[in-house]
Tab-separated table of C-alpha atoms in Angstrom:
chain	number	residue	atom	x	y	z
A	3	MET	CA	0.000	0.000	0.000
A	4	ILE	CA	1.427	3.312	-1.083
A	5	LEU	CA	0.001	6.660	0.000
A	6	TYR	CA	0.974	9.524	-2.278
A	7	ASP	CA	1.078	12.648	-0.182
A	8	LEU	CA	2.004	16.276	-0.684
A	9	VAL	CA	4.972	17.816	1.114
A	10	ASN	CA	6.223	21.347	1.589
A	11	ALA	CA	9.826	22.552	1.391
A	12	LYS	CA	10.638	20.868	4.718
A	13	ARG	CA	9.053	17.567	3.622
A	14	VAL	CA	6.184	18.125	6.018
A	15	HIS	CA	2.820	16.594	5.062
A	16	PHE	CA	0.141	19.271	5.136
A	17	SER	CA	-2.759	18.021	3.009
A	18	PRO	CA	-5.893	17.717	5.161
A	19	ASN	CA	-7.463	15.183	2.865
A	20	SER	CA	-4.330	13.040	3.108
A	21	TRP	CA	-4.438	13.203	6.895
A	22	ARG	CA	-7.931	11.742	6.735
A	23	VAL	CA	-6.607	8.766	4.799
A	24	ARG	CA	-3.457	8.400	6.857
A	25	LEU	CA	-5.491	8.128	10.050
A	26	ALA	CA	-7.928	5.780	8.318
A	27	LEU	CA	-5.032	3.466	7.421
A	28	LEU	CA	-3.729	3.601	10.990
A	29	HIS	CA	-7.247	2.943	12.314
A	30	LYS	CA	-7.313	-0.240	10.269
A	31	GLY	CA	-3.766	-1.210	11.184
A	32	LEU	CA	-2.800	-1.473	7.534
A	33	PRO	CA	0.893	-1.031	6.772
A	34	PHE	CA	1.634	1.608	4.159
A	35	GLU	CA	4.506	3.478	2.630
A	36	VAL	CA	4.313	7.220	1.966
A	37	LYS	CA	5.610	8.621	-1.307
A	38	ASP	CA	6.185	12.334	-1.136
A	39	VAL	CA	5.110	14.438	-4.079
A	40	LEU	CA	4.962	18.089	-4.956
A	41	PHE	CA	1.931	19.731	-6.546
A	42	THR	CA	4.013	19.992	-9.676
A	43	GLY	CA	4.795	16.287	-9.513
A	44	ILE	CA	1.251	14.911	-9.252
A	45	ALA	CA	1.034	14.370	-13.002
A	46	ASP	CA	4.060	12.051	-12.836
A	47	ILE	CA	2.453	9.583	-10.392
A	48	ARG	CA	0.756	7.749	-13.223
A	49	PRO	CA	1.942	9.207	-16.519
A	50	GLY	CA	-0.565	8.893	-19.317
A	51	GLY	CA	-3.510	7.970	-17.112
A	52	ASP	CA	-6.416	10.094	-15.926
A	53	LYS	CA	-5.392	12.941	-13.703
A	54	LEU	CA	-5.033	11.918	-10.076
A	55	THR	CA	-5.420	14.121	-7.024
A	56	ILE	CA	-3.873	13.897	-3.571
A	57	PRO	CA	-4.518	11.742	-1.650
A	58	THR	CA	-4.109	8.747	-3.937
A	59	ILE	CA	-3.308	5.239	-2.822
A	60	ALA	CA	-1.777	2.515	-4.929
A	61	HIS	CA	-2.708	-0.998	-3.916
A	62	ALA	CA	-2.718	-4.347	-5.713
A	63	GLY	CA	-1.917	-2.714	-9.020
A	64	ARG	CA	-4.640	-0.078	-8.924
A	65	PHE	CA	-4.815	3.572	-8.038
A	66	VAL	CA	-7.629	4.937	-5.893
A	67	THR	CA	-7.972	8.676	-5.593
A	68	ASP	CA	-10.184	10.951	-3.423
A	69	SER	CA	-10.341	10.455	0.341
A	70	TRP	CA	-13.989	9.336	0.448
A	71	ALA	CA	-13.438	6.769	-2.324
A	72	ILE	CA	-10.271	5.536	-0.611
A	73	VAL	CA	-12.079	4.982	2.686
A	74	GLN	CA	-14.780	2.980	0.950
A	75	TYR	CA	-12.132	0.988	-0.919
A	76	LEU	CA	-10.351	0.184	2.341
A	77	ASP	CA	-13.552	-0.966	4.066
A	78	THR	CA	-14.453	-3.161	1.108
A	79	THR	CA	-10.987	-4.568	0.451
A	80	PHE	CA	-10.091	-5.250	4.094
A	81	PRO	CA	-13.359	-6.436	5.637
A	82	ASP	CA	-11.556	-7.990	8.615
A	83	THR	CA	-10.095	-4.673	9.781
A	84	PRO	CA	-12.053	-2.150	11.905
A	85	ARG	CA	-14.665	-0.494	9.707
A	86	LEU	CA	-14.579	3.239	9.084
A	87	LEU	CA	-18.136	3.520	7.796
A	88	THR	CA	-21.267	1.382	8.019
A	89	PRO	CA	-24.286	1.589	5.716
A	90	GLU	CA	-26.186	3.314	8.543
A	91	SER	CA	-23.469	5.778	9.528
A	92	MET	CA	-22.190	6.645	6.046
A	93	PRO	CA	-24.730	9.299	5.002
A	94	VAL	CA	-24.492	11.140	8.324
A	95	VAL	CA	-20.683	10.960	8.290
A	96	LYS	CA	-20.861	12.415	4.781
A	97	PHE	CA	-22.939	15.264	6.205
A	98	PHE	CA	-20.253	15.663	8.848
A	99	GLN	CA	-17.650	15.924	6.076
A	100	TYR	CA	-19.653	18.759	4.550
A	101	TRP	CA	-19.877	20.409	7.927
A	102	VAL	CA	-16.073	20.145	8.237
A	103	GLN	CA	-15.748	21.642	4.771
A	104	THR	CA	-17.920	24.655	5.580
A	105	ALA	CA	-17.190	25.211	9.297
A	106	LEU	CA	-13.483	24.327	9.255
A	107	HIS	CA	-11.868	24.242	5.812
A	108	GLY	CA	-13.534	27.467	4.678
A	109	PRO	CA	-12.483	29.659	7.609
A	110	ILE	CA	-9.112	27.933	8.151
A	111	ALA	CA	-8.084	28.501	4.543
A	112	ARG	CA	-8.538	32.220	5.171
A	113	MET	CA	-6.242	31.971	8.183
A	114	VAL	CA	-3.342	29.860	6.951
A	115	LEU	CA	-3.037	29.725	3.161
A	116	LEU	CA	-0.448	32.482	2.903
A	117	ASP	CA	1.650	30.801	5.603
A	118	LEU	CA	1.236	27.472	3.845
A	119	TYR	CA	2.356	29.053	0.571
A	120	GLU	CA	5.467	30.479	2.179
A	121	GLY	CA	6.440	27.028	3.416
A	122	LEU	CA	6.021	25.335	0.062
A	123	ASP	CA	8.825	24.103	-2.139
A	124	PRO	CA	9.702	27.004	-4.466
A	125	ALA	CA	8.816	24.772	-7.411
A	126	ASP	CA	5.213	24.639	-6.173
A	127	GLN	CA	4.733	28.269	-5.213
A	128	PRO	CA	3.741	29.738	-8.585
A	129	TYR	CA	1.137	27.009	-9.198
A	130	PHE	CA	-0.253	27.284	-5.677
A	131	ARG	CA	-0.517	31.050	-5.743
A	132	SER	CA	-2.154	31.256	-9.134
A	133	SER	CA	-4.626	28.418	-8.563
A	134	ARG	CA	-5.706	29.643	-5.114
A	135	GLU	CA	-5.867	33.281	-6.106
A	136	LYS	CA	-8.049	32.333	-9.056
A	137	SER	CA	-10.273	30.222	-6.848
A	138	TYR	CA	-10.622	32.829	-4.084
A	139	GLN	CA	-10.599	35.798	-6.456
A	140	THR	CA	-8.089	37.630	-4.280
A	141	THR	CA	-4.394	37.555	-3.374
A	142	LEU	CA	-3.140	35.156	-0.703
A	143	GLU	CA	-2.069	38.192	1.300
A	144	ALA	CA	-5.554	39.719	1.204
A	145	LEU	CA	-7.147	36.349	1.923
A	146	GLN	CA	-5.264	35.892	5.172
A	147	ALA	CA	-5.303	39.537	6.312
A	148	GLY	CA	-7.414	40.277	9.368
A	149	ARG	CA	-7.554	36.689	10.505
A	150	GLU	CA	-7.526	37.656	14.195
A	151	ASP	CA	-10.898	39.307	13.647
A	152	ARG	CA	-12.364	36.085	12.274
A	153	LEU	CA	-11.131	33.823	15.056
A	154	GLU	CA	-14.187	34.359	17.246
A	155	ALA	CA	-16.535	33.348	14.414
A	156	LEU	CA	-14.500	30.205	13.723
A	157	ARG	CA	-14.623	29.218	17.386
A	158	ARG	CA	-18.345	29.936	17.631
A	159	GLY	CA	-18.909	27.747	14.591
A	160	LEU	CA	-17.337	24.813	16.439
A	161	GLN	CA	-20.179	24.762	18.961
A	162	PRO	CA	-21.821	21.534	17.669
A	163	LEU	CA	-18.456	19.766	17.905
A	164	ARG	CA	-17.910	21.174	21.400
A	165	LEU	CA	-21.340	19.992	22.561
A	166	ALA	CA	-20.804	16.520	21.094
A	167	LEU	CA	-17.432	16.217	22.846
A	168	ALA	CA	-19.123	16.892	26.191
A	169	HIS	CA	-20.628	13.389	25.958
A	170	HIS	CA	-17.682	11.276	24.938
A	171	PRO	CA	-14.007	11.719	24.141
A	172	TYR	CA	-14.428	11.432	20.369
A	173	VAL	CA	-17.004	12.501	17.821
A	174	ALA	CA	-17.454	8.819	17.017
A	175	GLY	CA	-18.006	7.936	20.696
A	176	GLU	CA	-15.701	6.199	23.124
A	177	GLN	CA	-13.250	5.377	20.358
A	178	PRO	CA	-12.124	7.574	17.472
A	179	GLY	CA	-13.719	7.100	14.091
A	180	TYR	CA	-13.733	8.569	10.647
A	181	ALA	CA	-15.693	11.647	11.758
A	182	ASP	CA	-12.825	12.456	14.121
A	183	TYR	CA	-10.278	12.052	11.359
A	184	LEU	CA	-12.273	14.364	9.090
A	185	ALA	CA	-12.302	17.193	11.616
A	186	PHE	CA	-8.855	16.583	13.053
A	187	ALA	CA	-7.276	16.562	9.588
A	188	ALA	CA	-8.401	20.153	9.119
A	189	PHE	CA	-6.588	21.119	12.314
A	190	MET	CA	-3.469	19.224	11.174
A	191	TRP	CA	-3.494	21.226	7.961
A	192	ALA	CA	-3.357	24.421	10.030
A	193	ARG	CA	-0.895	23.060	12.595
A	194	VAL	CA	1.866	22.133	10.173
A	195	SER	CA	1.329	25.131	7.912
A	196	SER	CA	1.027	28.069	10.279
A	197	ARG	CA	1.821	29.206	13.792
A	198	PHE	CA	-1.540	30.928	14.013
A	199	GLU	CA	-3.394	29.246	16.897
A	200	LEU	CA	-7.027	28.425	16.181
A	201	LEU	CA	-8.233	27.204	19.577
A	202	ALA	CA	-8.252	28.553	23.117
A	203	ASP	CA	-6.379	26.397	25.631
A	204	ASP	CA	-9.496	25.728	27.683
A	205	ASP	CA	-11.692	24.751	24.740
A	206	PRO	CA	-12.893	21.108	24.875
A	207	VAL	CA	-12.092	21.017	21.170
A	208	HIS	CA	-8.478	21.756	22.084
A	209	ALA	CA	-8.408	18.788	24.499
A	210	TRP	CA	-9.914	16.549	21.804
A	211	ARG	CA	-7.287	17.743	19.310
A	212	GLU	CA	-4.593	16.764	21.820
A	213	ARG	CA	-6.148	13.298	22.119
A	214	CYS	CA	-6.126	12.955	18.350
A	215	LEU	CA	-2.480	14.016	18.199
A	216	ASP	CA	-1.685	11.108	20.530
A	217	LEU	CA	-3.516	8.448	18.522
A	218	TYR	CA	-1.584	5.562	16.985
A	219	GLY	CA	1.638	6.210	18.799
A	220	GLY	CA	1.507	9.949	18.247
A	221	ALA	CA	1.593	9.626	14.462
A	222	ALA	CA	0.206	13.117	13.901
A	223	ARG	CA	2.178	14.723	16.716
A	224	ARG	CA	5.436	13.515	15.149
A	225	GLU	CA	4.815	15.651	12.082
A	226	PRO	CA	6.872	18.836	12.534
A	227	VAL	CA	4.834	21.936	13.326
A	228	ALA	CA	5.256	25.141	11.388
B	6	MET	CA	-48.402	4.190	23.557
B	7	ILE	CA	-49.314	7.733	24.439
B	8	LEU	CA	-47.435	10.772	23.179
B	9	TYR	CA	-47.964	13.856	25.305
B	10	ASP	CA	-47.617	16.846	23.030
B	11	LEU	CA	-47.990	20.593	23.343
B	12	VAL	CA	-50.718	22.446	21.458
B	13	ASN	CA	-51.436	26.090	20.786
B	14	ALA	CA	-54.824	27.813	20.917
B	15	LYS	CA	-55.879	26.107	17.662
B	16	ARG	CA	-54.819	22.671	18.966
B	17	VAL	CA	-51.904	22.670	16.533
B	18	HIS	CA	-48.786	20.708	17.586
B	19	PHE	CA	-45.769	22.963	17.372
B	20	SER	CA	-43.058	21.412	19.568
B	21	PRO	CA	-40.006	20.551	17.438
B	22	ASN	CA	-38.818	17.928	19.885
B	23	SER	CA	-42.234	16.270	19.729
B	24	TRP	CA	-42.135	16.215	15.939
B	25	ARG	CA	-38.882	14.263	16.184
B	26	VAL	CA	-40.625	11.626	18.277
B	27	ARG	CA	-43.802	11.615	16.239
B	28	LEU	CA	-41.841	10.883	13.061
B	29	ALA	CA	-39.763	8.300	14.926
B	30	LEU	CA	-42.966	6.485	15.938
B	31	LEU	CA	-44.252	6.625	12.353
B	32	HIS	CA	-40.860	5.388	11.082
B	33	LYS	CA	-41.265	2.343	13.293
B	34	GLY	CA	-44.916	1.842	12.415
B	35	LEU	CA	-45.895	1.925	16.077
B	36	PRO	CA	-49.482	2.940	16.807
B	37	PHE	CA	-49.813	5.803	19.274
B	38	GLU	CA	-52.366	8.144	20.691
B	39	VAL	CA	-51.621	11.843	21.168
B	40	LYS	CA	-52.684	13.583	24.356
B	41	ASP	CA	-52.705	17.334	23.987
B	42	VAL	CA	-51.302	19.399	26.822
B	43	LEU	CA	-50.628	23.042	27.485
B	44	PHE	CA	-47.380	24.302	28.999
B	45	THR	CA	-49.403	25.051	32.111
B	46	GLY	CA	-50.712	21.478	32.156
B	47	ILE	CA	-47.414	19.595	31.979
B	48	ALA	CA	-47.252	19.237	35.748
B	49	ASP	CA	-50.587	17.367	35.691
B	50	ILE	CA	-49.363	14.558	33.415
B	51	ARG	CA	-47.927	12.682	36.357
B	52	PRO	CA	-48.868	14.472	39.559
B	53	GLY	CA	-46.391	13.983	42.358
B	54	GLY	CA	-43.634	12.499	40.200
B	55	ASP	CA	-40.450	14.099	38.918
B	56	LYS	CA	-41.076	16.938	36.513
B	57	LEU	CA	-41.617	15.769	32.952
B	58	THR	CA	-40.928	17.720	29.799
B	59	ILE	CA	-42.508	17.531	26.367
B	60	PRO	CA	-42.213	15.199	24.562
B	61	THR	CA	-43.034	12.442	26.996
B	62	ILE	CA	-44.350	9.030	26.064
B	63	ALA	CA	-46.242	6.687	28.311
B	64	HIS	CA	-45.866	3.014	27.490
B	65	ALA	CA	-46.325	-0.185	29.458
B	66	GLY	CA	-46.851	1.695	32.676
B	67	ARG	CA	-43.802	3.893	32.458
B	68	PHE	CA	-43.086	7.441	31.385
B	69	VAL	CA	-40.110	8.253	29.174
B	70	THR	CA	-39.215	11.895	28.677
B	71	ASP	CA	-36.685	13.701	26.384
B	72	SER	CA	-36.650	12.989	22.649
B	73	TRP	CA	-33.205	11.345	22.616
B	74	ALA	CA	-34.115	9.036	25.516
B	75	ILE	CA	-37.432	8.181	23.861
B	76	VAL	CA	-35.745	7.199	20.603
B	77	GLN	CA	-33.353	4.918	22.448
B	78	TYR	CA	-36.256	3.448	24.424
B	79	LEU	CA	-38.143	2.737	21.202
B	80	ASP	CA	-35.156	1.046	19.540
B	81	THR	CA	-34.571	-1.106	22.620
B	82	THR	CA	-38.206	-1.943	23.339
B	83	PHE	CA	-39.201	-2.689	19.742
B	84	PRO	CA	-36.144	-4.407	18.259
B	85	ASP	CA	-38.164	-5.841	15.366
B	86	THR	CA	-39.137	-2.411	14.021
B	87	PRO	CA	-36.854	-0.313	11.757
B	88	ARG	CA	-34.027	1.051	13.889
B	89	LEU	CA	-33.560	4.791	14.295
B	90	LEU	CA	-29.986	4.610	15.592
B	91	THR	CA	-27.223	2.029	15.496
B	92	PRO	CA	-24.194	1.913	17.792
B	93	GLU	CA	-22.073	3.192	14.888
B	94	SER	CA	-24.407	5.965	13.768
B	95	MET	CA	-25.542	7.176	17.200
B	96	PRO	CA	-22.633	9.490	18.112
B	97	VAL	CA	-22.616	11.180	14.695
B	98	VAL	CA	-26.401	11.560	14.730
B	99	LYS	CA	-26.002	13.145	18.163
B	100	PHE	CA	-23.529	15.578	16.594
B	101	PHE	CA	-26.151	16.231	13.929
B	102	GLN	CA	-28.671	17.022	16.666
B	103	TYR	CA	-26.257	19.602	18.056
B	104	TRP	CA	-25.821	21.021	14.598
B	105	VAL	CA	-29.616	21.308	14.276
B	106	GLN	CA	-29.698	23.007	17.660
B	107	THR	CA	-27.112	25.627	16.704
B	108	ALA	CA	-27.769	26.089	12.968
B	109	LEU	CA	-31.573	25.756	13.040
B	110	HIS	CA	-33.177	26.099	16.472
B	111	GLY	CA	-31.029	29.088	17.442
B	112	PRO	CA	-31.766	31.264	14.399
B	113	ILE	CA	-35.355	30.010	13.937
B	114	ALA	CA	-36.267	30.919	17.514
B	115	ARG	CA	-35.277	34.493	16.689
B	116	MET	CA	-37.604	34.419	13.682
B	117	VAL	CA	-40.773	32.820	15.003
B	118	LEU	CA	-41.080	32.931	18.795
B	119	LEU	CA	-43.241	36.049	18.907
B	120	ASP	CA	-45.560	34.556	16.283
B	121	LEU	CA	-45.638	31.302	18.216
B	122	TYR	CA	-46.498	33.205	21.394
B	123	GLU	CA	-49.371	34.970	19.701
B	124	GLY	CA	-50.834	31.640	18.641
B	125	LEU	CA	-50.669	30.081	22.100
B	126	ASP	CA	-53.611	29.401	24.351
B	127	PRO	CA	-54.048	32.512	26.524
B	128	ALA	CA	-53.471	30.337	29.577
B	129	ASP	CA	-49.927	29.612	28.359
B	130	GLN	CA	-48.943	33.079	27.210
B	131	PRO	CA	-47.733	34.550	30.519
B	132	TYR	CA	-45.540	31.514	31.277
B	133	PHE	CA	-44.150	31.404	27.748
B	134	ARG	CA	-43.337	35.088	27.602
B	135	SER	CA	-41.672	35.235	31.000
B	136	SER	CA	-39.636	32.037	30.582
B	137	ARG	CA	-38.416	32.911	27.089
B	138	GLU	CA	-37.721	36.541	27.888
B	139	LYS	CA	-35.692	35.425	30.883
B	140	SER	CA	-33.805	32.904	28.803
B	141	TYR	CA	-33.097	35.292	25.900
B	142	GLN	CA	-32.679	38.358	28.122
B	143	THR	CA	-34.894	40.405	25.825
B	144	THR	CA	-38.553	40.814	24.906
B	145	LEU	CA	-40.158	38.498	22.368
B	146	GLU	CA	-40.792	41.559	20.200
B	147	ALA	CA	-37.113	42.550	20.225
B	148	LEU	CA	-36.027	38.947	19.696
B	149	GLN	CA	-37.962	38.598	16.466
B	150	ALA	CA	-37.406	42.129	15.136
B	151	GLY	CA	-35.219	42.410	12.065
B	152	ARG	CA	-35.607	38.769	11.126
B	153	GLU	CA	-35.518	39.549	7.384
B	154	ASP	CA	-31.936	40.716	7.869
B	155	ARG	CA	-30.949	37.384	9.419
B	156	LEU	CA	-32.509	35.178	6.754
B	157	GLU	CA	-29.420	35.141	4.548
B	158	ALA	CA	-27.227	33.942	7.427
B	159	LEU	CA	-29.712	31.178	8.284
B	160	ARG	CA	-29.741	29.995	4.672
B	161	ARG	CA	-25.952	30.146	4.407
B	162	GLY	CA	-25.712	28.052	7.550
B	163	LEU	CA	-27.710	25.299	5.856
B	164	GLN	CA	-24.917	24.686	3.339
B	165	PRO	CA	-23.764	21.342	4.815
B	166	LEU	CA	-27.352	20.065	4.652
B	167	ARG	CA	-27.699	21.350	1.094
B	168	LEU	CA	-24.489	19.631	0.008
B	169	ALA	CA	-25.516	16.350	1.656
B	170	LEU	CA	-28.893	16.452	-0.101
B	171	ALA	CA	-27.147	16.697	-3.467
B	172	HIS	CA	-26.162	13.032	-3.028
B	173	HIS	CA	-29.388	11.428	-1.916
B	174	PRO	CA	-32.960	12.448	-1.171
B	175	TYR	CA	-32.584	12.307	2.611
B	176	VAL	CA	-29.852	13.120	5.110
B	177	ALA	CA	-29.941	9.454	6.111
B	178	GLY	CA	-29.535	8.319	2.488
B	179	GLU	CA	-32.088	6.817	0.132
B	180	GLN	CA	-34.625	6.507	2.942
B	181	PRO	CA	-35.398	8.983	5.708
B	182	GLY	CA	-33.850	8.445	9.117
B	183	TYR	CA	-33.615	10.090	12.475
B	184	ALA	CA	-31.247	12.785	11.212
B	185	ASP	CA	-33.968	13.880	8.790
B	186	TYR	CA	-36.546	13.999	11.566
B	187	LEU	CA	-34.219	16.101	13.714
B	188	ALA	CA	-33.779	18.765	11.046
B	189	PHE	CA	-37.295	18.584	9.626
B	190	ALA	CA	-38.833	18.968	13.088
B	191	ALA	CA	-37.200	22.381	13.368
B	192	PHE	CA	-38.866	23.431	10.130
B	193	MET	CA	-42.223	22.076	11.348
B	194	TRP	CA	-41.889	24.218	14.464
B	195	ALA	CA	-41.563	27.292	12.226
B	196	ARG	CA	-44.212	26.162	9.727
B	197	VAL	CA	-47.070	25.778	12.182
B	198	SER	CA	-46.084	28.796	14.286
B	199	SER	CA	-45.356	31.517	11.775
B	200	ARG	CA	-45.991	32.583	8.191
B	201	PHE	CA	-42.407	33.765	7.881
B	202	GLU	CA	-40.839	31.683	5.106
B	203	LEU	CA	-37.374	30.392	5.892
B	204	LEU	CA	-36.363	28.834	2.573
B	205	ALA	CA	-36.163	29.984	-1.029
B	206	ASP	CA	-38.339	27.988	-3.429
B	207	ASP	CA	-35.361	26.765	-5.442
B	208	ASP	CA	-33.326	25.626	-2.446
B	209	PRO	CA	-32.683	21.847	-2.390
B	210	VAL	CA	-33.468	22.072	1.316
B	211	HIS	CA	-36.946	23.279	0.344
B	212	ALA	CA	-37.465	20.239	-1.902
B	213	TRP	CA	-36.282	17.935	0.902
B	214	ARG	CA	-38.693	19.628	3.319
B	215	GLU	CA	-41.503	18.937	0.857
B	216	ARG	CA	-40.490	15.261	0.737
B	217	CYS	CA	-40.535	15.121	4.531
B	218	LEU	CA	-43.988	16.713	4.611
B	219	ASP	CA	-45.213	13.839	2.431
B	220	LEU	CA	-43.789	11.041	4.580
B	221	TYR	CA	-46.109	8.567	6.270
B	222	GLY	CA	-49.215	9.574	4.411
B	223	GLY	CA	-48.504	13.283	4.762
B	224	ALA	CA	-48.643	13.165	8.561
B	225	ALA	CA	-46.756	16.452	8.932
B	226	ARG	CA	-48.508	18.172	6.025
B	227	ARG	CA	-51.880	17.544	7.656
B	228	GLU	CA	-50.930	19.723	10.604
B	229	PRO	CA	-52.504	23.150	9.993
B	230	VAL	CA	-50.045	25.869	9.030
B	231	ALA	CA	-49.965	29.196	10.803
């Protein structure tokens, strides 16, 4: 099993969607090897084939791309390992992924993307700047400016997560599950890309993030911070 | 099975937490009888016992109160009926309930509570006004004022629901589930209490709400609108 994952100039893995898959693989206890790629190297993973995105896994001679598709592939291909999704939980976990996208990825991008850009390999910087500035219709500098003023809104938006964590240590209950990996991966993206702190020390979400950092032998905590 | 449910002056059932339970009972195909109560009559449901809240069900000589507890009671007591929650889905559905609480109940209360008050039985109005004004630290009139200006934020906050509904007709997938009842119940609360329209006609959330109104022989659609 190979996981193709993006790295910055310091070979640090920052892709939130890859962190989802990395934790999913650890959850299942599946051994895997990471192959580092740059944005500008994605096209070389499988020359001539359809365009892949990160994360992509290669397993048993096939490539599977997109975190949601990878998780389903892993559950199907390794039925004797702990499941990430069940038929009953899947649609609601998918909702949770959309919540993560709107409540976390959206605001966090506006707080860390310039920092992330500055940490990238110089070969990737022109692509990253032009693609993100086109997508956000503004410069990376303008996107990130004033982030302190948006911190309160980000934290307020975490209220459903905070309330859920009052009942049990993980979103998925007593043990971590894919919902945890979805939300935690967004925080990993920020953590390794920027020194801008998103959470107050006394926030239950902060304590949960610490628990996630410790999972699987501290796999996420070992990744160097920005 | 008896469901104790609140009514307004027109004997219309407006409690969102009761609508959750009502749809849960219909989902399971369990026959039930509704006993209408006023806020000022809740204490008479079980005189001398611990204070109940609405919804409460009475079944097999016992009272079960609180929508989440009722749903678990129903799944446990009637294992041969369609389940509402599974061990795997339960924590994420609980998160969804918190999302409904923050993204729907919070903003909707500020759009309909004065209208709801005006529709209440006169016997309930003093209690309702004083308890809500204490809780919100403002008058019902001030709470609801300017609701048009908050509509855009409410609709924007529905984005995770909207995205999820692009994949399948219900939050729970191809068939409705408890997550749908949680969110739909909030819209029922608004629908029977106020003429203020929360959703644009072309919103996928609007189409989903229509589908929910049609469930179980149009049980929710039969409830008179404000």
